[in-house]
Amino acid sequence: MKAYIHKQYGSPDLLNLEDVEIPVPGDDEMVIKVHSTTVNRTDCAMLRAKPFIMRFLTGLMKPSNPILGTDFAGEVKAIGKKVDAYRTGDRIFGFNDSGLSSHAQYLKISTQADIAKIPEAINFHTAAASLEGMHYAINMFNKFAFEVGQKVLVNGASGAIGNAALQLGAYYGLQVSAVCNTKNVEMMKSLGALEVFDYEKEDFTQTDSRYNFVLDAVGKSTFGKCKPILRPKGIYISSELGPFGQNLFYALLTPMTGSHKVIFPVPSRIKDSISLALKLLVDGKFHPVIDRVYPYHKVVEAFHFVESGQKTGNVVIDWNPAEH
Ligand SMILES: NC(=O)c1ccc[n+]([C@@H]2O[C@H](COP(=O)([O-])OP(=O)(O)OC[C@H]3O[C@@H](n4cnc5c(N)ncnc54)[C@H](OP(=O)(O)O)[C@@H]3O)[C@@H](O)[C@H]2O)c1
């Protein structure tokens, strides 16, 4: 089978498309033919081992797992002796931010992993694009209590996390405001934003509106800048550590001081995220945005694009372009 191999940390140009053995399933494992996967920001962090702390997860000097990829949607091709919950031919998808080696034509996975069957009406590309951003968005909302009708502002609502956060906020009955660039303003409205700030034309932190929550889904702002637009007891939560890791420091300090709080959303409980993503997909409440679909031989190009920080929603890799 074909797989992208990275033997050292660095640029996407170090990725090589190589022939490797198709994995063989253990008793409680399955082999999946990958149809779709994404190149996401977690893959980029693993590719370059940036921030440095990634190395404690991915290998100190060089990558311990040479195949990247954190999500997949595909088809069960072989099952181990003790597998009874799945059959060959089942369509399944899954996510693990520690890595699933899904930048390959086939992968091996335990039946105990964070996976689920894909409903009939959902195609492979949509299934693959519904996981990473949504998992982190869910892990922002599940860190604080909220009430229907409260106001949330999502900065970077055109990104994978922001897009999912916008739709999740609308699903929870919050009044959602979005910050994005000019080309995505109409999309934000169609996904449920009641108010949109075009960051190319205005600075959302200068608004007279006040919010219960600011979700900085791209980490392009700071607590200091957003504090004036937070209501009393308002919360700032970011997907990034912030300048000099300040969000970690504020997360420890602000619960004891002042009327505003910073939360750093350490992600967990992937199975719960997949269950909710599945429910929202089936109910038509979540439409994962796909910016581009690259055929598998253009993964290097896909990484360069994702690293530019300008994707809208998700970038999908098609491992079987002839079949879709
Ligand atoms: N904490 C965690 O566990 C975790 C996990 C995964 C990712 N992350 C981080 O979360 C962040 C978001 O990830 P993602 O995949 O959602 O990102 P993404 O899809 O790459 O986000 C890109 C989007 O952000 C928009 N953007 C760029 N500059 C902006 C600005 N100044 N104001 C508002 N929007 C702006 C871009 O719009 P334009 O087209 O206008 O540039 C683009 O649509 C990344 O920084 C990533 O490293 C954190």
JSON list of C-alpha atoms in Angstrom, two decimals, residues 17 19 31 71 104 127 160 262 308 317:
[
{"chain": "A", "resi": 17, "resn": "LEU", "atom": "CA", "xyz": [5.00, 8.61, -0.60]},
{"chain": "A", "resi": 19, "resn": "ASP", "atom": "CA", "xyz": [5.20, 1.45, -0.59]},
{"chain": "A", "resi": 31, "resn": "VAL", "atom": "CA", "xyz": [-7.89, -3.15, 8.89]},
{"chain": "A", "resi": 71, "resn": "ASP", "atom": "CA", "xyz": [-8.69, 11.06, 11.48]},
{"chain": "A", "resi": 104, "resn": "ALA", "atom": "CA", "xyz": [-2.05, 5.88, 4.20]},
{"chain": "A", "resi": 127, "resn": "ALA", "atom": "CA", "xyz": [-17.41, 12.15, 7.86]},
{"chain": "A", "resi": 160, "resn": "ALA", "atom": "CA", "xyz": [-12.01, 24.14, 11.39]},
{"chain": "A", "resi": 262, "resn": "VAL", "atom": "CA", "xyz": [-9.71, 32.54, 31.28]},
{"chain": "A", "resi": 308, "resn": "SER", "atom": "CA", "xyz": [-0.58, 28.96, 5.52]},
{"chain": "A", "resi": 317, "resn": "ILE", "atom": "CA", "xyz": [-7.36, 13.99, 1.32]}
]
